[in-house]
PDB file of C-alpha atoms in Angstrom:
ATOM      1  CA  UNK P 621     112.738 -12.907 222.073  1.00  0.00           C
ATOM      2  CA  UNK P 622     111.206 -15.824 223.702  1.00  0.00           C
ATOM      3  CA  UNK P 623     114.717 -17.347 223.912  1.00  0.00           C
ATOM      4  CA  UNK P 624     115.201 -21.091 222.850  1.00  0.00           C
ATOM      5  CA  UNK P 625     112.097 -23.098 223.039  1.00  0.00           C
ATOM      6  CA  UNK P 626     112.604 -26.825 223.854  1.00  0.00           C
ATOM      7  CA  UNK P 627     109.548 -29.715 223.675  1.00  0.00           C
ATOM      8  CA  UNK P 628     108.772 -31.451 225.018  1.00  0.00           C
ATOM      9  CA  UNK P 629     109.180 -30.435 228.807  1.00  0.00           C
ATOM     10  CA  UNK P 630     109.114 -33.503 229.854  1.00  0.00           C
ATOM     11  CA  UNK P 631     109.058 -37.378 228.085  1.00  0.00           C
ATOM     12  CA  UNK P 632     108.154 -40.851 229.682  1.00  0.00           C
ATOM     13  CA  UNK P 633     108.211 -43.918 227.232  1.00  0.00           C
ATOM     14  CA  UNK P 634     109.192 -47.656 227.325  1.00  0.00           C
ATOM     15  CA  UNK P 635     112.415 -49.215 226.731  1.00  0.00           C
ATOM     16  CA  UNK P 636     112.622 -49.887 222.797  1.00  0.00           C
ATOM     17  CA  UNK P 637     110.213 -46.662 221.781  1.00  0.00           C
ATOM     18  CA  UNK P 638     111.287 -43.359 219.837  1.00  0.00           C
ATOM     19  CA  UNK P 639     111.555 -40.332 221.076  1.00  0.00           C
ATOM     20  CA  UNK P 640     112.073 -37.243 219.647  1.00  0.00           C
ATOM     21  CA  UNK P 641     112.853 -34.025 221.113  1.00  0.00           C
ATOM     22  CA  UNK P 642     112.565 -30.515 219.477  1.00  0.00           C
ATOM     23  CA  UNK P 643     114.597 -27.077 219.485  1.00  0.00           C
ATOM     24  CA  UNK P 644     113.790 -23.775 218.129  1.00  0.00           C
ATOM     25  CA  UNK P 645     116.948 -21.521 218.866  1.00  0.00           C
ATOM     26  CA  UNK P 646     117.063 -17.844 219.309  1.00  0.00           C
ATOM     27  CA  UNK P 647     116.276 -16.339 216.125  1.00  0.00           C
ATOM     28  CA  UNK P 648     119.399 -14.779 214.679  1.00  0.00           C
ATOM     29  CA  UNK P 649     121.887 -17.394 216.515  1.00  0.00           C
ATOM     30  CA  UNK P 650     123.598 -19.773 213.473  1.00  0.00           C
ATOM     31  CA  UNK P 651     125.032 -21.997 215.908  1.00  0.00           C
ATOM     32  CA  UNK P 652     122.834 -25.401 217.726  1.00  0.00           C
ATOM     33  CA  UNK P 653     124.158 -27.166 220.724  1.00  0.00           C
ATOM     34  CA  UNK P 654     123.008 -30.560 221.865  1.00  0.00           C
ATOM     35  CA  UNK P 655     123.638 -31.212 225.593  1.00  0.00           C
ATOM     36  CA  UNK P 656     122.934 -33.914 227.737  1.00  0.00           C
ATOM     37  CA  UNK P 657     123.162 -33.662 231.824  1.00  0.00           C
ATOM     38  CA  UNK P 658     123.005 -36.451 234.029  1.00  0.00           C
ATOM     39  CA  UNK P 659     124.717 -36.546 237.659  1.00  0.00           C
ATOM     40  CA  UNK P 660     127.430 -38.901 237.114  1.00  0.00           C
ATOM     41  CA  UNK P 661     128.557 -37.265 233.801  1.00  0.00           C
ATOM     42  CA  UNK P 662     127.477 -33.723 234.024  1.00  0.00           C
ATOM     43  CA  UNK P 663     126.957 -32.135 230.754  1.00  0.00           C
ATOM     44  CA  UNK P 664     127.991 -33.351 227.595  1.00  0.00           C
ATOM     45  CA  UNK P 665     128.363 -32.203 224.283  1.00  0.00           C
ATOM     46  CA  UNK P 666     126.299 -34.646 221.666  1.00  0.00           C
ATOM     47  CA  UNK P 667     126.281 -32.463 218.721  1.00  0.00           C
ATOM     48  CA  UNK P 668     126.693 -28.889 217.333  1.00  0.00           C
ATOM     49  CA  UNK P 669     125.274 -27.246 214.245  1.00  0.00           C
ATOM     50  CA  UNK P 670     126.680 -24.490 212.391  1.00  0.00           C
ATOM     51  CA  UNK P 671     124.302 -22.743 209.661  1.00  0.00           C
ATOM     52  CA  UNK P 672     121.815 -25.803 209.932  1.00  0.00           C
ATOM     53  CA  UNK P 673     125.338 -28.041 209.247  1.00  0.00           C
ATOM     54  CA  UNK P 674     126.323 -30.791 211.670  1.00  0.00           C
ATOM     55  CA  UNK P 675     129.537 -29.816 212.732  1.00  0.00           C
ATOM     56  CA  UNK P 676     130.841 -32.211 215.164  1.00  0.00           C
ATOM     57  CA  UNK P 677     129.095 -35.029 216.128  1.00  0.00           C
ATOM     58  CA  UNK P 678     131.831 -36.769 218.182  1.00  0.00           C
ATOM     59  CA  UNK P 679     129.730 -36.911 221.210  1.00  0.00           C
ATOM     60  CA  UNK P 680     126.463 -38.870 219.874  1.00  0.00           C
ATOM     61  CA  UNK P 681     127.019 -42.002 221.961  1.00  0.00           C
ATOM     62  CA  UNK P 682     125.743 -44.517 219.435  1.00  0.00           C
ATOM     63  CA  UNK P 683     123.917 -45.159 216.314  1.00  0.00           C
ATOM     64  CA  UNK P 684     120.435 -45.284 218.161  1.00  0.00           C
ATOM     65  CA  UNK P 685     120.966 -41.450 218.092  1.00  0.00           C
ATOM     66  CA  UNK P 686     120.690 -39.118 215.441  1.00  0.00           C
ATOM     67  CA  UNK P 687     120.229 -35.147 215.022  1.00  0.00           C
ATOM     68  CA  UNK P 688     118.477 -33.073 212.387  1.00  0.00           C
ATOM     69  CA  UNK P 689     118.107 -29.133 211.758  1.00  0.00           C
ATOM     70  CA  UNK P 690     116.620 -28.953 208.558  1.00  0.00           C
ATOM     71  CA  UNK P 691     116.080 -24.986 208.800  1.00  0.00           C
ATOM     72  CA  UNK P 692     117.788 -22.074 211.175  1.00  0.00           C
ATOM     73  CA  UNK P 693     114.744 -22.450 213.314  1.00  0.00           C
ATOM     74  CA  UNK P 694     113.839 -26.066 214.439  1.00  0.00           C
ATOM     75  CA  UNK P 695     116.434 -29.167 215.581  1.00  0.00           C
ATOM     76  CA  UNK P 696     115.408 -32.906 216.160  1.00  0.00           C
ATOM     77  CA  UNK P 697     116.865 -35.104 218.284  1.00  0.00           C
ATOM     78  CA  UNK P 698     115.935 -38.483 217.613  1.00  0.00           C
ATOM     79  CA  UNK P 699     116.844 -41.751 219.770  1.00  0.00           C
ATOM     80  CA  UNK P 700     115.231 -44.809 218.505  1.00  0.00           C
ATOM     81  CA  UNK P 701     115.532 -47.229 220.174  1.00  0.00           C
ATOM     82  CA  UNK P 702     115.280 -45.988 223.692  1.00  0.00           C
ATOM     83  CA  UNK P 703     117.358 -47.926 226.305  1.00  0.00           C
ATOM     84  CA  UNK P 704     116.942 -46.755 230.444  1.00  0.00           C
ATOM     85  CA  UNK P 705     120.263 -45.802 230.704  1.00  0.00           C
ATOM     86  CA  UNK P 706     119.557 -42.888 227.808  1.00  0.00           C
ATOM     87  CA  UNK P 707     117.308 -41.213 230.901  1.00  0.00           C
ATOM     88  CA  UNK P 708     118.677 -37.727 231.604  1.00  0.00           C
ATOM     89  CA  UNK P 709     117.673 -34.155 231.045  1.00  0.00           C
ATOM     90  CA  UNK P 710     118.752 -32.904 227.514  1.00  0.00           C
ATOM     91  CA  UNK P 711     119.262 -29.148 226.659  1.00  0.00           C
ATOM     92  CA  UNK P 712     119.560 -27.671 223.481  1.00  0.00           C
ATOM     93  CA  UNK P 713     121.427 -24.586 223.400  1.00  0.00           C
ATOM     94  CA  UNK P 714     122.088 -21.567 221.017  1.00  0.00           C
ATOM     95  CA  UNK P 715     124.739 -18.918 220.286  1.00  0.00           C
ATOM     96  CA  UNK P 716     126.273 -16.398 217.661  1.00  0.00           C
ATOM     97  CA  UNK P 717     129.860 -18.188 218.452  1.00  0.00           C
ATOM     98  CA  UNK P 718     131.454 -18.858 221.718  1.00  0.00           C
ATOM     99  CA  UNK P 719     131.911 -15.193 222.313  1.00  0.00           C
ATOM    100  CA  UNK P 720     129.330 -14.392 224.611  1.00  0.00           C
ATOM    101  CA  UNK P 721     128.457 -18.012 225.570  1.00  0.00           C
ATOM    102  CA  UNK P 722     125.355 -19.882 225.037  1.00  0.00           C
ATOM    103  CA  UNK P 723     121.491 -19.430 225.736  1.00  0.00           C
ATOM    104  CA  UNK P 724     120.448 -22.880 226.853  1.00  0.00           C
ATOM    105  CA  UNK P 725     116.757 -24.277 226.461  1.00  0.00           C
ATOM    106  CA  UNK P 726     114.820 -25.483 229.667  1.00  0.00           C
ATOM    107  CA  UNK P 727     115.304 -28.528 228.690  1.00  0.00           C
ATOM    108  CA  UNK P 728     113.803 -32.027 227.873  1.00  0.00           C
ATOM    109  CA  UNK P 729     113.536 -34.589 230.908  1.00  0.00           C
ATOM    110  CA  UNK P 730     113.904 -38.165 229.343  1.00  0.00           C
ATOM    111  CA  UNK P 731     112.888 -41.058 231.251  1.00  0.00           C
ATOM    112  CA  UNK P 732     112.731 -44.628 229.634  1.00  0.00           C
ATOM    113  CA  UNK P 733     111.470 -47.738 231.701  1.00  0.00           C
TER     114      UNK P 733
ATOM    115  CA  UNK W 676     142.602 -35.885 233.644  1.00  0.00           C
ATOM    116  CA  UNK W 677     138.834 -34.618 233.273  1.00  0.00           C
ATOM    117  CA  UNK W 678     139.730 -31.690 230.502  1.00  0.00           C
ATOM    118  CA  UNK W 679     137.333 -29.114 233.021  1.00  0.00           C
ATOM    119  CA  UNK W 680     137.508 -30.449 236.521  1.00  0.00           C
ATOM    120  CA  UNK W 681     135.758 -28.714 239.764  1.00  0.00           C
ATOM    121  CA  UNK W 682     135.595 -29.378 243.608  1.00  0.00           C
ATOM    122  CA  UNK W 683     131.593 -30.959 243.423  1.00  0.00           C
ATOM    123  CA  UNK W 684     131.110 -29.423 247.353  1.00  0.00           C
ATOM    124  CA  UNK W 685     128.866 -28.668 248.509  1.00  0.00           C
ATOM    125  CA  UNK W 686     130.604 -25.871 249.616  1.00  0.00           C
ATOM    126  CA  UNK W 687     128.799 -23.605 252.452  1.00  0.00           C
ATOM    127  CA  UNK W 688     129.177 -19.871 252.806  1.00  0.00           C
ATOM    128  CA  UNK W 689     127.369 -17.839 256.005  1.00  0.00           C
ATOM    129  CA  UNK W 690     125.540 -14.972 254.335  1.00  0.00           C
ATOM    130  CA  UNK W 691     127.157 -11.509 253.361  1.00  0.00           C
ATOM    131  CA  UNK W 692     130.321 -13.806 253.227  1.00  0.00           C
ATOM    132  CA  UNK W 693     132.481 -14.053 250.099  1.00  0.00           C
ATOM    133  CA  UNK W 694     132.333 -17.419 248.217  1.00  0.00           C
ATOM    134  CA  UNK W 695     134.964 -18.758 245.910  1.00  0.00           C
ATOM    135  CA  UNK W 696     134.661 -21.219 243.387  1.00  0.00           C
ATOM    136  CA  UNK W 697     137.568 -22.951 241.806  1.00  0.00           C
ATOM    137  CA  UNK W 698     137.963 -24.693 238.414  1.00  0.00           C
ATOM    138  CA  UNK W 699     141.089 -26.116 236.585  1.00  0.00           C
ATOM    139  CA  UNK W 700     141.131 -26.831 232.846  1.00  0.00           C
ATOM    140  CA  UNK W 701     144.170 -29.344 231.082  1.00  0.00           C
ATOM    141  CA  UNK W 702     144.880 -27.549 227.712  1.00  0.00           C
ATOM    142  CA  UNK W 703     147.245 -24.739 227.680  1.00  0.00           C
ATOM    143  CA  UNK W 704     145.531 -23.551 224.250  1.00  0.00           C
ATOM    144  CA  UNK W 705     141.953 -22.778 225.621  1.00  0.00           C
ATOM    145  CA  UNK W 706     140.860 -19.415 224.675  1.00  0.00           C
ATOM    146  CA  UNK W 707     137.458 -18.609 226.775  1.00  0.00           C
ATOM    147  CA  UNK W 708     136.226 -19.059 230.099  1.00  0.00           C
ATOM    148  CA  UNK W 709     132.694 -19.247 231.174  1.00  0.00           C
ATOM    149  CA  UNK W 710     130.517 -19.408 234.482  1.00  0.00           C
ATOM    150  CA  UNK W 711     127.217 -20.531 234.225  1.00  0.00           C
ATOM    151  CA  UNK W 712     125.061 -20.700 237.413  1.00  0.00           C
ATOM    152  CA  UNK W 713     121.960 -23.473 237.590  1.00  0.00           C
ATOM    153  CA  UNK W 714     119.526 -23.619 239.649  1.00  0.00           C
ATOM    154  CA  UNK W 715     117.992 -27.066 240.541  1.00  0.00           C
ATOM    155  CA  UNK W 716     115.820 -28.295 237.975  1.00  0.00           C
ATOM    156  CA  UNK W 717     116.478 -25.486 236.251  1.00  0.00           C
ATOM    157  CA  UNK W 718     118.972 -24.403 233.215  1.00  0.00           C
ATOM    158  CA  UNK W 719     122.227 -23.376 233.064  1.00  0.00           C
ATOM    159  CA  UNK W 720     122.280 -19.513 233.017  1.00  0.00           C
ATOM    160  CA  UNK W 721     125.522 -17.080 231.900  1.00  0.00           C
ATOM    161  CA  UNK W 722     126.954 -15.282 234.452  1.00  0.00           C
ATOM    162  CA  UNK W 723     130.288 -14.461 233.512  1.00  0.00           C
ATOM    163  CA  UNK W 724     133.028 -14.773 230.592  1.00  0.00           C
ATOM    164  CA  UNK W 725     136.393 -13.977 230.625  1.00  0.00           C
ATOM    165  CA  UNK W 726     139.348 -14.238 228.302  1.00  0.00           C
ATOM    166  CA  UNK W 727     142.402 -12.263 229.571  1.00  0.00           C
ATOM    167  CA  UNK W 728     144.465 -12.860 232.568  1.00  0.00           C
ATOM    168  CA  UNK W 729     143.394 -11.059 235.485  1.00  0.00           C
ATOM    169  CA  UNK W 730     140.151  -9.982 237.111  1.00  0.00           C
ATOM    170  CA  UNK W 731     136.740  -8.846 235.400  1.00  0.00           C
ATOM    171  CA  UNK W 732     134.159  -7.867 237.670  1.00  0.00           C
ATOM    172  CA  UNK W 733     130.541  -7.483 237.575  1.00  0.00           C
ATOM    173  CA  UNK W 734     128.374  -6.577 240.101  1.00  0.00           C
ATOM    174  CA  UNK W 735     129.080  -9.033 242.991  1.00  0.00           C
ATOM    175  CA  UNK W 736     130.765 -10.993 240.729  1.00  0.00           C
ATOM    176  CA  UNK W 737     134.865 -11.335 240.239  1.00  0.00           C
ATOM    177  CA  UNK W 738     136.182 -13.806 237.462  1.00  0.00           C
ATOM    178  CA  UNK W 739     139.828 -14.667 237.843  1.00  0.00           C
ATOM    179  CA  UNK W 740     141.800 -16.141 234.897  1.00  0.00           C
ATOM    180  CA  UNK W 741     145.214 -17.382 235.144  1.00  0.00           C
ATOM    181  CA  UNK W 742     146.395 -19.200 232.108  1.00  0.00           C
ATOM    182  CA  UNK W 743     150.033 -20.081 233.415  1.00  0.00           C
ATOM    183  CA  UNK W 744     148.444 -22.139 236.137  1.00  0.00           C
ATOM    184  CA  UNK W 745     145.298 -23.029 234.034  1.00  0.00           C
ATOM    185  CA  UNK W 746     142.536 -22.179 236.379  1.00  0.00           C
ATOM    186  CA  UNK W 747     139.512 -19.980 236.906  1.00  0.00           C
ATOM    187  CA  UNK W 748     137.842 -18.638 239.855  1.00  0.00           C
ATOM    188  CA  UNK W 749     134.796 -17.031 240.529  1.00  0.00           C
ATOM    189  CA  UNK W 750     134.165 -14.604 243.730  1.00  0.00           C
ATOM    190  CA  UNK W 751     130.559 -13.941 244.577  1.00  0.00           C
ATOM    191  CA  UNK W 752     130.731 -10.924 247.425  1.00  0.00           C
ATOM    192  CA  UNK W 753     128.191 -10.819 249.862  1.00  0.00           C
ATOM    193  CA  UNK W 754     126.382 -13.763 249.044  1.00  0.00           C
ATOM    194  CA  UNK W 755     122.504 -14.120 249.183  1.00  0.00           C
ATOM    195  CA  UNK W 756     120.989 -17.218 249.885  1.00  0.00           C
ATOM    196  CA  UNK W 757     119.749 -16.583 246.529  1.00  0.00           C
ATOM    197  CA  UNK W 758     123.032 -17.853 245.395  1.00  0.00           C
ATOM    198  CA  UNK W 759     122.575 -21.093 246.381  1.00  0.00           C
ATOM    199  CA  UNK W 760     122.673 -23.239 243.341  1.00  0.00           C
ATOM    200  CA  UNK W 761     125.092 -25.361 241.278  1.00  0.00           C
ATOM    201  CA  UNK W 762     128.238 -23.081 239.210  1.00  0.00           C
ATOM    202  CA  UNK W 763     129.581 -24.766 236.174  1.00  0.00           C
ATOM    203  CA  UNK W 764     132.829 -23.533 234.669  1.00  0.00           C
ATOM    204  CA  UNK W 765     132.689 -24.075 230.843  1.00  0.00           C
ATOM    205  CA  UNK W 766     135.796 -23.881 228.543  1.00  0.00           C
ATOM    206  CA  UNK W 767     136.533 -23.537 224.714  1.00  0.00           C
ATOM    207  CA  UNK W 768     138.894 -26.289 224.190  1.00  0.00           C
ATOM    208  CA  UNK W 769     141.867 -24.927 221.673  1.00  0.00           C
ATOM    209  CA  UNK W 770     141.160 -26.730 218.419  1.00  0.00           C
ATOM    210  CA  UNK W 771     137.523 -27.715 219.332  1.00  0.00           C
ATOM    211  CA  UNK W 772     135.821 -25.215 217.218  1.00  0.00           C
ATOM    212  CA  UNK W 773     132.819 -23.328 218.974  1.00  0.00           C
ATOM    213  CA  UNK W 774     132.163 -25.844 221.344  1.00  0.00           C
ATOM    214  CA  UNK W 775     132.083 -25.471 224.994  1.00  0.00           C
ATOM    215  CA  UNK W 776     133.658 -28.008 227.661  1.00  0.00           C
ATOM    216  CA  UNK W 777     131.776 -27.994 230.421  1.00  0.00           C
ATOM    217  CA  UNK W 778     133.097 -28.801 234.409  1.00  0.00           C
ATOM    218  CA  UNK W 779     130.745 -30.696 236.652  1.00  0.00           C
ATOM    219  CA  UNK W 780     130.012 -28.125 238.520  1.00  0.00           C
ATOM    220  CA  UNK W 781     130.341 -27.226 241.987  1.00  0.00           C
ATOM    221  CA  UNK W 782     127.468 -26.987 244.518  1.00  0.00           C
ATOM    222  CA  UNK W 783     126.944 -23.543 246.528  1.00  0.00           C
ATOM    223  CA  UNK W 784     124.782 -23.254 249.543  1.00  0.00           C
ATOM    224  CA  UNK W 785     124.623 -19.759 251.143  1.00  0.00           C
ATOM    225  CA  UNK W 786     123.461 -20.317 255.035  1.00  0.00           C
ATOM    226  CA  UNK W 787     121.257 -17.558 256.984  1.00  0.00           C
TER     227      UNK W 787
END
């Protein structure tokens, strides 16, 4: 298995574009994870699907986000519009549960000037 | 109270040495414990999980779970300068469904 398969590596755009990032999880795994890391915060949760369902979506900081899986194999993550301060690296991650943990993407680098 | 909190470091280790990393969590209810290691610029990666109270080793690796005090350590024996990166302890919150809580990890460098 190629394991999860993030795009793109990396993203530059202007302040006010939209960005999209993509996610194909490990085939098999009915779970999606949304993660974003930055230094001050660390990683946090934005949102987790279940079956292609969003299941909690507590951690999407505003309305300029949003977060699709239309299929078990491909996510979006969508922020339009892009501020600076959304600049961080943003993993998507898979799993079969929390039972063994999660496979995590290699993740998207976001900047936005 | 950070719900998964960790010592940032960096903490330094001599080679062969054993390295311990600390991490506290706040609710009594959580149910799994995780150590991921990362790598700069680089993903998180599983090492370990653990669910009961005591010790589960693997390898050169030792989790520790103690639920009265609500904390979990990780030994790494002999450490390798190949160690050196950044260990995140991850929890399952009780009540938050399949999600993982994530510390902010604590920095390892293993010295020659």
């Amino acid at each position: 298995d190629a394991g999860v398969i993030q795009s793109p590596r990396h993203e530059v755009t202007e302040m006010g574009q939209e960005v999209t990032l993509r996610c194909k999880p490990i085939s098999g795994h009915d779970y999606l994870f949304w993660y974003r890391q930055t230094m001050m915060r660390g990683l946090e949760l934005l949102i987790y699907f279940n079956n292609n369902v969003p299941i909690d979506d507590s951690g999407m900081p505003e309305d300029r986000f949003s977060a699709k899986m239309p299929n078990a194999s491909f996510s979006t993550l969508k922020i339009q519009p892009s501020e600076p301060r959304d600049s961080a690296v943003y993993f998507c991650a898979s799993s079969t549960g929390t039972e063994g943990g999660y496979t995590f993407g290699s993740g998207t680098r976001l900047t936005v000037v | 109270q950070k719900e998964v909190e960790q010592n940032s470091g960096p903490l330094s280790v001599p080679e062969g040495a054993i390295a311990s990393l600390n991490c506290t969590y706040s609710d009594r209810g959580s149910q799994s414990f995780f150590w991921y290691r990362q790598y700069s610029g680089k993903s998180p990666e599983l090492i370990m999980f653990i669910y009961s109270n005591g010790d589960k080793e693997d390898g050169r690796f030792t989790a520790q779970l103690n639920k009265a005090s609500q904390y979990v350590s990780l030994l790494i024996r002999d450490s390798q300068p190949s160690d050196s990166a950044t260990y995140l302890c991850a929890v399952n919150i009780a009540g938050g469904g399949n999600k993982l809580t994530f510390g902010t990890g604590t920095q390892l460098k293993v010295e020659l």
